[in-house]
């Protein structure tokens, strides 16, 4: 069709033209964006009158371990569209980061933070990568193509983001999908360029007896590591270090590292299938038509999940190789470290389905999981010196290669568990999952997670109240136990970490109020100390958190607010900003068929004991040592963005001036020690929904 033909021309131009995305000037990117926008306008306007009236599309995601479906959204809303392209505020109002889009980051809101995974190098960049938690499946009736392109900056500091999501159905039961994300950012500061290419394929089938969901994805992210700037005065008082000159060329600010980079690659394959067993029931449509439909009673479930990951850290400057790190164990000239990981997980379950008769008020499932994990580590040793005049050396016919020091590990694990769910109730729903380790390092592991929600009719609307609890007793990830590299070597014997979390929430729709609070106790907590080494705290640490979301609306004016208070009982182990704020004021209005959102948002967090970033391991660590009389603190700086989001037919686009308050609210805009936030910059982008 005509719109699908347009996409077939846009994708090669946008993705395969590497010169456009990596070395083009701002004017060239502007020309491309305007050309795409003009083409889209002509397509959408010419086909708007002929659009068929179809049933609404829908999307869903999956929850482990048995692949239960949960409703999901289709990302076509224009409200707050621009927020996702500012690295300082896209993922959290309290975000510790190295400063660049597509690079590492760490959420300082504790209850929004995920634990360290088995492949820890993926964790700080996971917000940009595909995963089981972000995978969506669509049923769109007609093919759907969502194409987005955003950019900002100029030739030396440009930021580009190209995204594509496609889904199409072959009938009402079978669906196919594809996605491509290409992110590239040269960075505002020197030696911090990053790029990421993600792609994936997916499919789903919903039959009367058999259904499945499957996908495969791959990611490849490369980021330069600059170790931070050499002198904070370039930001806080540039005249002091520039002989009275106040204007700053951010690309010329000296950085600690100049020839270091991380490369992280990996992929995931997932398959979830379900076969339903039940009986047929007759249903009379009218006086002459009777149809049979299956009433499922039991289902047999199988889930397969394969993960692999590869990480490489390189530093080719021999002086920095010895000065930046406290230890250089093997090769003083350069660093070339590699870590690899793969896992294969099989889960088999059987469940009694909810609702097959009036007495089946809940679904009950039993399952068993077996997983294989393999690990390897390598570091490059110095090249052996060979004297060609030494008779013992013989005749040299080939270049001498550097030897490699290797380490390996393996785990074979097994768990059994059960799940109780009630998802179809109008007033009360609940779920509970318990999992117990039986084999290998999983012996003694316990994971129990459960929640309950209720809807209470009140004043013509519904109040939603929820409570949730979680208990875990889990082993430390393998790479925290064993590690081999040029700058870090450890072999730990950590005990299992036990956590207990309980909390609840209440949502009142007519006042636009949502409040949630919780507390967690962590025993044998794992953390990285000021030397960037993993440690375990022998006692207990408690974290309390409470968040209030309050939105106000009057006519065209809206004001969204989120306030989070959190308190750690031991800031030496788990440092947190006590107060975090996000506020977003905007106007929404229409000009003919053009819908607009014009607003100003602000993120702010109070000062807290800072975290730092270690490039060689890609881990965030506690910058201060316990007992520091004058610890380094970060925070107490607002970050503001002025934006305009627009929606015309099937096209969404935005214009934004990020960090508009630079110089007006002080100059101490640091995300971490020696890692400043991005200065003021103009950005724009668009997203297109092609209905083919």
XYZ file of C-alpha atoms in Angstrom:
692
model
C 0.000 0.000 0.000
C 1.034 3.612 -0.402
C 2.094 4.216 3.241
C 3.965 0.921 3.435
C 5.791 1.936 0.251
C 6.787 5.169 1.945
C 8.282 3.264 4.864
C 10.223 1.024 2.475
C 11.998 4.149 1.207
C 12.409 5.796 4.603
C 14.050 2.868 6.364
C 17.043 2.396 3.989
C 17.618 6.149 3.920
C 17.437 6.522 7.684
C 19.246 3.394 8.837
C 21.652 2.310 6.134
C 22.979 5.796 5.433
C 25.547 5.755 8.213
C 27.102 8.978 7.038
C 23.836 10.815 7.632
C 23.495 9.646 11.231
C 27.137 9.879 12.241
C 28.759 12.732 10.377
C 26.050 14.936 8.904
C 25.597 18.562 9.788
C 22.575 19.877 11.623
C 21.269 21.454 8.410
C 21.351 18.096 6.615
C 19.444 16.413 9.403
C 16.948 19.269 9.389
C 16.429 18.809 5.638
C 15.836 15.084 6.148
C 13.371 15.698 8.954
C 11.412 18.278 6.988
C 11.334 16.020 3.930
C 9.995 13.128 5.994
C 7.435 15.394 7.634
C 6.248 16.739 4.273
C 5.904 13.227 2.859
C 3.986 12.070 5.889
C 1.597 15.022 5.749
C 0.764 14.297 2.123
C 0.196 10.583 2.813
C -1.896 11.034 5.940
C -4.014 13.838 4.467
C -4.644 11.979 1.212
C -5.732 8.783 2.966
C -7.508 10.278 5.979
C -10.953 10.406 4.360
C -10.772 6.809 3.179
C -9.757 5.251 6.507
C -11.994 2.268 7.347
C -13.829 2.033 10.656
C -12.283 -0.896 12.504
C -12.387 -2.374 15.952
C -9.742 -0.816 18.247
C -6.235 -2.224 18.345
C -4.754 -3.531 21.563
C -1.413 -4.645 22.997
C -0.185 -6.870 25.797
C 2.992 -7.842 27.628
C 4.005 -10.980 29.527
C 4.808 -11.604 33.168
C 7.197 -14.341 34.326
C 7.479 -17.182 35.029
C 4.493 -18.590 33.084
C 3.847 -15.829 30.554
C 0.565 -14.452 31.860
C -0.792 -11.671 29.661
C -1.153 -8.120 30.955
C -2.722 -5.217 29.000
C -0.204 -2.732 27.561
C -0.398 0.605 25.758
C 0.343 1.476 22.135
C 2.797 4.375 22.113
C 0.994 6.925 19.947
C 0.188 9.601 22.549
C 1.666 13.045 21.979
C 1.504 14.234 25.604
C 4.982 14.426 27.189
C 6.456 12.884 24.029
C 9.661 14.971 24.201
C 10.604 13.890 27.716
C 12.103 10.572 26.589
C 14.969 12.249 24.719
C 16.669 14.084 27.611
C 19.111 11.701 29.350
C 18.991 13.584 32.668
C 15.200 13.276 33.081
C 13.930 10.590 30.668
C 13.987 7.688 33.115
C 13.848 9.208 36.597
C 13.815 12.653 38.226
C 16.840 11.443 40.244
C 19.229 9.960 37.708
C 22.982 9.503 38.141
C 24.582 9.293 34.702
C 27.756 9.830 32.721
C 25.988 12.662 30.897
C 25.303 11.375 27.407
C 22.192 9.962 25.748
C 22.558 6.213 25.112
C 25.164 5.866 27.898
C 25.140 4.459 31.421
C 22.728 5.591 34.136
C 21.615 4.676 37.664
C 18.227 5.301 39.283
C 18.521 6.980 42.672
C 14.880 6.243 43.570
C 15.373 2.961 45.400
C 11.983 1.316 44.841
C 12.307 1.938 41.076
C 15.720 0.267 40.979
C 16.284 -3.308 39.807
C 18.746 -5.678 41.541
C 22.061 -6.609 39.941
C 21.480 -9.166 37.195
C 23.562 -12.183 36.200
C 25.157 -10.118 33.416
C 25.863 -6.951 35.368
C 27.316 -5.036 32.405
C 23.846 -4.797 30.864
C 22.261 -3.198 33.928
C 23.465 0.444 33.545
C 22.328 0.590 29.892
C 19.198 -1.577 30.199
C 16.909 1.467 29.786
C 17.943 1.600 26.112
C 17.828 -2.149 25.383
C 15.042 -4.598 24.516
C 14.064 -7.089 27.212
C 11.304 -9.390 28.402
C 9.887 -6.625 30.606
C 9.542 -4.175 27.684
C 8.465 -6.589 24.928
C 4.965 -5.911 23.584
C 2.689 -7.878 21.276
C -0.004 -6.168 19.206
C -3.279 -7.017 17.546
C -3.872 -4.139 15.147
C -6.464 -5.448 12.632
C -4.517 -3.625 9.910
C -0.682 -3.393 9.714
C 0.843 -0.778 12.016
C 4.151 1.001 11.510
C 5.423 3.492 14.101
C 8.435 5.437 12.837
C 10.235 8.013 14.954
C 13.249 10.243 14.396
C 14.642 12.755 16.890
C 17.779 14.872 16.830
C 19.476 17.759 18.540
C 22.765 19.598 18.621
C 25.205 20.300 15.800
C 27.969 18.628 13.851
C 30.251 18.025 16.847
C 27.648 17.177 19.490
C 24.659 15.800 17.587
C 22.169 13.377 19.098
C 20.075 11.146 16.814
C 17.443 8.550 17.678
C 15.685 6.501 15.013
C 13.002 4.002 16.085
C 10.733 1.683 14.132
C 7.969 -0.627 15.375
C 5.953 -2.788 12.995
C 3.107 -5.209 13.637
C 0.750 -6.985 11.272
C -1.846 -9.728 11.534
C -2.429 -12.694 9.234
C -6.000 -13.190 10.335
C -7.334 -12.483 13.801
C -5.186 -15.150 15.501
C -1.649 -14.852 14.042
C 0.524 -11.755 14.442
C 4.061 -10.811 13.345
C 6.179 -7.914 14.551
C 9.557 -6.253 14.129
C 11.487 -3.430 15.772
C 14.654 -1.431 15.090
C 16.233 1.221 17.309
C 19.334 3.135 16.261
C 20.683 5.633 18.775
C 23.767 7.744 18.187
C 25.080 10.623 20.259
C 28.443 12.343 19.956
C 27.965 13.885 23.376
C 28.324 17.465 24.565
C 31.665 16.771 26.220
C 34.814 15.191 24.793
C 35.383 11.432 24.569
C 31.840 10.344 25.441
C 30.265 9.373 22.093
C 27.869 6.415 22.196
C 25.820 4.413 19.710
C 23.348 1.563 20.034
C 21.685 -0.683 17.465
C 18.783 -2.861 18.634
C 16.607 -5.057 16.465
C 14.095 -7.796 17.042
C 11.373 -9.997 15.572
C 8.248 -11.284 17.300
C 5.149 -13.379 16.657
C 2.066 -14.531 18.527
C -0.829 -16.883 17.938
C -4.077 -17.043 19.882
C -6.022 -20.186 19.077
C -8.889 -21.903 20.772
C -6.664 -24.600 22.258
C -3.127 -23.460 21.536
C -1.490 -20.066 21.900
C 2.082 -18.829 21.902
C 4.233 -15.701 22.052
C 7.814 -15.618 20.855
C 10.449 -13.036 20.092
C 14.149 -12.685 19.418
C 16.179 -9.534 19.950
C 19.770 -8.360 19.650
C 21.589 -5.290 20.925
C 25.036 -3.779 20.333
C 26.068 -0.702 22.306
C 29.431 1.062 22.195
C 30.282 3.991 24.447
C 33.429 6.014 24.894
C 34.414 6.505 28.527
C 36.016 9.799 29.570
C 36.186 9.201 33.328
C 34.723 12.663 33.962
C 36.237 16.109 33.473
C 39.606 16.943 35.018
C 38.472 20.122 36.797
C 34.944 20.986 37.963
C 35.798 24.704 37.671
C 35.189 24.454 33.916
C 31.509 24.275 34.910
C 31.280 26.132 38.230
C 33.776 28.962 37.531
C 35.196 28.805 33.981
C 36.905 32.194 34.285
C 39.132 30.772 37.027
C 40.694 28.149 34.736
C 40.425 30.074 31.455
C 42.202 33.295 32.358
C 39.046 35.354 32.845
C 37.150 33.864 29.874
C 33.593 32.885 30.873
C 32.344 31.254 27.677
C 33.035 27.528 27.518
C 33.721 25.243 24.560
C 32.452 22.037 26.122
C 34.259 19.804 23.639
C 37.594 21.321 24.693
C 37.182 20.595 28.408
C 39.899 18.103 29.381
C 38.739 14.662 30.460
C 40.464 12.071 32.626
C 40.369 9.323 29.973
C 40.820 9.899 26.242
C 41.127 6.435 24.668
C 38.794 4.111 26.568
C 35.542 2.455 25.525
C 33.007 -0.193 26.514
C 31.323 -2.538 24.056
C 28.307 -4.508 25.220
C 26.511 -6.949 22.952
C 23.939 -9.634 23.479
C 20.606 -11.088 22.607
C 17.561 -12.902 23.866
C 15.233 -15.548 22.486
C 11.931 -16.254 24.191
C 9.131 -18.712 23.526
C 6.004 -19.247 25.605
C 3.405 -21.785 24.558
C 0.169 -22.858 26.207
C -2.119 -25.797 25.330
C -5.612 -25.703 26.822
C -7.627 -28.747 27.839
C -11.342 -28.419 28.484
C -14.856 -29.176 27.278
C -17.129 -27.690 24.646
C -20.241 -25.791 25.578
C -23.114 -24.931 23.281
C -24.311 -21.364 22.964
C -27.466 -20.340 21.113
C -26.999 -17.198 19.013
C -30.617 -17.072 17.791
C -33.495 -19.485 17.289
C -31.763 -21.315 14.455
C -28.018 -20.986 15.202
C -26.112 -22.885 17.867
C -22.322 -22.611 18.191
C -19.854 -24.499 20.337
C -16.986 -22.893 22.149
C -14.232 -24.340 24.302
C -14.367 -23.845 28.056
C -10.713 -24.346 29.114
C -10.117 -26.085 32.414
C -6.409 -26.894 32.429
C -3.453 -25.659 30.428
C 0.037 -27.049 29.952
C 2.661 -24.312 29.694
C 6.195 -24.383 28.356
C 8.601 -21.428 28.382
C 12.090 -21.310 26.891
C 14.388 -18.361 27.370
C 17.941 -17.978 26.056
C 20.202 -15.050 26.960
C 23.736 -14.204 25.964
C 25.952 -11.213 26.621
C 29.474 -10.077 25.769
C 31.360 -7.170 27.292
C 34.694 -5.699 26.280
C 36.564 -2.848 27.956
C 39.557 -1.298 26.219
C 41.968 1.444 27.193
C 44.920 2.123 24.914
C 46.646 5.015 26.705
C 49.459 3.538 28.808
C 49.832 6.583 31.083
C 46.119 6.702 31.917
C 46.122 2.917 32.222
C 48.351 3.242 35.286
C 47.254 6.597 36.714
C 43.450 6.273 36.702
C 43.233 2.885 38.446
C 44.684 1.938 41.812
C 45.832 -1.438 40.498
C 47.078 -2.688 37.139
C 47.635 -6.375 37.651
C 48.753 -7.794 34.318
C 49.376 -5.351 31.455
C 50.731 -1.842 32.164
C 50.654 -0.813 28.490
C 46.977 -1.316 27.668
C 43.748 -2.929 28.854
C 41.661 -5.346 26.815
C 39.188 -7.240 29.014
C 36.406 -9.555 27.873
C 33.550 -11.130 29.832
C 30.924 -13.451 28.340
C 27.777 -15.091 29.604
C 24.953 -17.240 28.302
C 22.032 -18.992 29.919
C 19.307 -21.381 28.827
C 16.152 -21.598 30.947
C 13.330 -24.122 30.531
C 10.096 -23.861 32.508
C 7.312 -26.439 32.438
C 4.026 -25.781 34.188
C 0.459 -26.949 34.530
C -2.387 -24.718 35.601
C -6.061 -24.874 36.481
C -7.641 -21.902 34.759
C -9.674 -19.266 36.488
C -13.360 -19.032 35.665
C -14.140 -22.376 33.977
C -17.051 -22.713 36.419
C -18.596 -20.646 39.186
C -16.526 -22.396 41.864
C -13.169 -21.735 40.146
C -12.582 -18.297 41.625
C -8.813 -18.368 40.990
C -6.221 -19.912 38.755
C -3.663 -22.296 40.259
C -0.383 -23.318 38.614
C 2.619 -25.491 39.496
C 5.904 -25.228 37.622
C 9.524 -26.347 37.548
C 12.463 -24.440 36.051
C 15.881 -25.734 35.039
C 18.605 -23.316 33.941
C 22.164 -23.645 32.628
C 24.566 -20.700 32.925
C 28.080 -20.387 31.543
C 30.645 -17.635 32.156
C 34.069 -16.764 30.788
C 36.606 -13.967 31.372
C 39.726 -12.932 29.472
C 42.356 -10.242 29.821
C 45.216 -9.478 27.452
C 48.734 -9.993 28.810
C 51.818 -8.074 27.586
C 53.422 -9.169 24.319
C 56.508 -11.283 25.110
C 59.757 -9.585 24.231
C 61.859 -11.524 21.737
C 65.445 -10.635 20.881
C 65.943 -11.421 17.177
C 69.711 -11.670 17.734
C 69.330 -14.354 20.369
C 70.281 -17.713 18.805
C 67.885 -19.473 21.156
C 64.958 -17.543 19.707
C 65.399 -19.091 16.283
C 64.128 -17.533 13.087
C 61.094 -15.281 13.585
C 58.603 -16.006 10.786
C 55.351 -14.682 12.324
C 54.520 -11.689 14.513
C 54.470 -12.424 18.228
C 50.937 -12.370 19.613
C 49.937 -11.401 23.120
C 48.913 -14.250 25.443
C 45.487 -14.236 27.092
C 44.697 -15.046 30.722
C 41.342 -16.851 31.022
C 38.820 -17.850 33.656
C 35.568 -19.780 33.369
C 32.585 -20.769 35.470
C 29.333 -22.695 35.196
C 26.091 -23.116 37.084
C 23.302 -25.695 36.819
C 20.229 -24.661 38.767
C 16.682 -25.824 39.389
C 13.630 -24.296 41.077
C 10.074 -25.423 41.709
C 7.163 -23.166 42.475
C 3.504 -22.347 42.359
C 1.291 -19.464 41.368
C -2.201 -18.435 42.485
C -3.959 -15.730 40.452
C -7.341 -14.048 40.236
C -7.507 -11.590 37.337
C -11.173 -11.548 36.323
C -12.811 -10.162 39.448
C -14.711 -6.897 39.294
C -14.078 -6.006 42.936
C -11.121 -8.068 44.130
C -8.077 -9.501 42.332
C -4.898 -11.028 43.700
C -1.790 -12.956 42.759
C 0.880 -14.874 44.632
C 3.990 -16.633 43.321
C 6.422 -18.761 45.334
C 9.664 -20.285 44.033
C 12.196 -22.496 45.854
C 15.705 -23.497 44.757
C 16.622 -27.195 44.770
C 19.792 -27.745 42.701
C 23.218 -26.100 42.427
C 23.830 -22.580 43.698
C 20.047 -22.146 43.837
C 19.763 -24.481 46.834
C 18.108 -22.555 49.632
C 16.888 -19.724 47.418
C 13.378 -18.441 48.117
C 11.304 -15.966 46.124
C 7.800 -15.115 47.305
C 5.846 -12.265 45.738
C 2.177 -11.420 46.102
C -0.335 -8.646 45.850
C -4.005 -7.819 46.194
C -6.069 -5.085 44.553
C -9.610 -3.945 45.160
C -11.925 -1.449 43.494
C -14.386 0.418 45.685
C -17.264 2.324 44.004
C -17.477 5.781 45.539
C -19.090 9.067 44.428
C -19.829 7.711 40.960
C -16.251 6.585 40.375
C -13.916 3.835 41.581
C -11.153 4.029 44.189
C -8.343 1.558 43.607
C -6.504 0.179 46.649
C -3.579 -2.235 46.391
C -1.132 -3.936 48.730
C 1.977 -5.923 47.859
C 4.623 -7.947 49.677
C 7.833 -9.639 48.660
C 10.418 -11.870 50.335
C 13.629 -13.102 48.709
C 16.638 -15.088 49.827
C 18.935 -15.230 46.792
C 22.557 -15.904 45.929
C 24.911 -13.200 44.720
C 25.370 -12.968 40.929
C 28.355 -14.966 39.679
C 30.320 -11.939 38.441
C 30.118 -10.394 41.927
C 31.629 -13.586 43.305
C 34.336 -14.077 40.662
C 36.038 -11.545 38.430
C 39.240 -11.368 36.403
C 40.453 -8.275 34.544
C 43.478 -6.037 34.198
C 42.433 -3.657 36.984
C 40.072 -5.725 39.155
C 40.422 -9.254 40.466
C 38.209 -10.710 43.163
C 37.060 -14.089 44.417
C 34.322 -13.685 47.018
C 32.184 -16.031 49.066
C 29.127 -13.881 49.685
C 26.182 -15.127 51.715
C 22.665 -15.009 50.359
C 20.943 -11.624 50.467
C 17.557 -11.574 52.211
C 15.007 -8.862 51.535
C 11.507 -8.270 52.811
C 9.357 -5.533 51.271
C 5.787 -4.541 52.039
C 3.792 -1.626 50.734
C 0.513 -0.340 49.399
C -1.099 2.292 47.220
C -4.383 4.153 46.760
C -5.646 5.901 43.612
C -8.532 8.372 43.595
C -9.492 9.154 39.981
C -11.708 12.215 40.487
C -9.007 14.075 42.441
C -6.194 12.698 40.208
C -4.380 11.502 43.327
C -2.114 8.480 43.678
C -0.228 7.709 46.886
C 2.043 4.750 47.548
C 4.385 3.856 50.395
C 6.566 0.930 51.365
C 9.441 -0.264 53.479
C 12.142 -2.821 52.754
C 14.608 -4.581 55.029
C 17.828 -5.809 53.391
C 20.096 -8.264 55.174
C 23.562 -9.019 53.766
C 23.225 -6.179 51.267
C 25.675 -6.087 48.348
C 27.280 -2.823 47.277
C 30.407 -1.405 45.601
C 32.704 0.527 47.924
C 34.827 3.595 47.166
C 37.506 1.345 45.615
C 34.864 -0.018 43.183
C 35.054 -3.457 44.795
C 31.937 -5.498 45.674
C 31.275 -5.753 49.408
C 28.664 -7.314 51.645
C 27.186 -5.643 54.684
C 26.786 -8.126 57.513
C 23.864 -6.383 59.184
C 20.536 -5.020 58.024
C 19.599 -1.831 56.210
C 16.068 -0.440 56.043
C 14.702 1.802 53.295
C 11.407 3.670 53.592
C 9.804 5.319 50.576
C 6.598 7.275 49.988
C 5.462 8.815 46.695
C 2.595 11.189 46.024
C 1.386 11.853 42.499
C -1.024 14.745 42.337
C -2.302 16.106 39.031
C -4.353 19.274 38.713
C -6.515 20.121 35.727
C -8.587 23.204 34.896
C -9.689 23.743 31.326
C -6.635 23.877 29.061
C -4.229 24.008 32.029
C -2.670 20.902 33.625
C -0.105 20.520 36.379
C 1.439 17.101 37.047
C 3.445 16.555 40.231
C 5.392 13.661 41.698
C 7.023 13.910 45.130
C 9.106 11.048 46.548
C 10.464 10.893 50.076
C 12.889 8.089 50.898
C 15.139 7.366 53.825
C 17.993 4.865 54.184
C 18.998 3.724 57.653
C 22.651 3.538 56.548
C 23.767 6.096 53.952
C 27.222 4.480 53.839
C 25.670 1.385 52.265
C 22.627 2.705 50.385
C 22.925 6.473 49.809
C 19.711 8.105 48.582
C 18.402 11.636 48.031
C 15.722 12.110 50.669
C 13.424 14.261 48.531
C 12.839 14.036 44.778
C 10.449 16.246 42.837
C 9.081 16.220 39.307
C 6.703 18.958 38.204
C 5.207 19.490 34.764
C 2.983 22.480 33.899
C 1.444 22.709 30.450
C -1.398 23.947 28.280
C -3.251 21.757 25.777
C -5.186 23.285 22.916
C -6.090 22.809 19.251
C -5.492 24.792 16.092
C -7.899 23.269 13.573
C -6.903 19.572 13.555
C -3.497 20.233 15.159
C -3.328 19.302 18.865
C -0.620 20.971 20.947
C 0.938 20.659 24.400
C 3.080 23.613 25.474
C 4.783 23.364 28.820
C 7.699 23.513 31.222
C 8.883 20.609 33.372
C 11.389 20.438 36.207
C 13.281 17.643 37.985
C 14.956 18.172 41.360
C 16.510 16.107 44.154
C 18.132 17.075 47.434
C 21.837 16.597 48.109
C 23.020 13.110 49.024
C 26.262 11.174 49.454
C 27.375 10.804 45.857
C 27.795 7.691 43.751
C 30.539 7.338 41.137
C 31.012 5.323 37.969
C 33.776 2.774 37.249
C 34.292 2.413 33.456
C 36.240 -0.866 33.640
C 33.343 -2.754 35.253
C 30.435 -0.482 34.170
C 29.256 -0.330 37.783
C 28.136 2.549 39.965
C 29.823 2.653 43.376
C 29.656 4.637 46.620
C 32.027 7.541 46.027
C 32.659 8.239 49.712
C 34.217 5.968 52.291
C 32.289 5.313 55.545
C 33.122 7.858 58.199
C 34.153 10.667 55.833
C 33.898 13.906 57.783
C 33.233 15.919 54.621
C 31.641 13.532 52.132
C 31.164 14.596 48.521
C 27.498 15.326 47.869
C 25.508 15.831 44.689
C 22.114 17.468 44.159
C 20.084 20.562 45.006
C 19.899 21.661 41.361
C 16.708 21.936 39.246
C 16.801 20.759 35.618
C 14.135 22.395 33.428
C 12.905 21.788 29.877
C 10.665 24.040 27.766
C 8.805 22.023 25.139
C 6.080 21.922 22.520
C 4.517 18.555 21.634
C 2.143 18.343 18.667
C -0.140 15.781 17.058
C -1.512 16.134 13.518
C -3.473 13.184 12.192
C -1.034 10.277 12.571
C 2.110 12.373 13.097
C 3.549 13.400 16.470
C 6.429 15.873 16.661
C 8.131 18.026 19.288
C 10.400 21.040 19.730
C 12.288 21.472 22.983
C 14.891 23.625 24.671
C 16.370 21.362 27.347
C 18.108 22.697 30.471
C 16.622 26.122 29.791
C 17.509 27.295 33.305
C 21.287 26.943 32.832
C 22.974 29.978 34.366
C 19.749 31.141 36.007
C 19.693 28.716 38.950
C 23.416 28.327 39.577
C 26.152 26.424 37.758
C 26.624 23.360 39.936
C 24.780 21.029 37.528
C 26.496 17.706 38.207
C 24.907 14.267 38.029
C 27.927 12.626 39.711
C 31.325 13.904 40.852
C 33.142 15.247 37.743
C 30.246 14.276 35.441
C 28.285 17.449 34.545
C 24.812 17.361 33.060
C 24.299 18.540 29.501
C 24.102 22.321 29.028
C 21.241 24.088 27.279
C 20.417 22.690 23.821
C 17.649 22.708 21.220
C 16.099 19.398 20.112
C 13.278 18.292 17.859
C 11.848 15.080 16.479
C 8.793 13.305 15.138
C 6.975 9.982 15.241
C 4.674 8.663 12.516
C 1.889 6.108 12.807
C 1.443 4.507 9.386
C -1.798 2.557 9.034
C -1.034 0.567 5.884
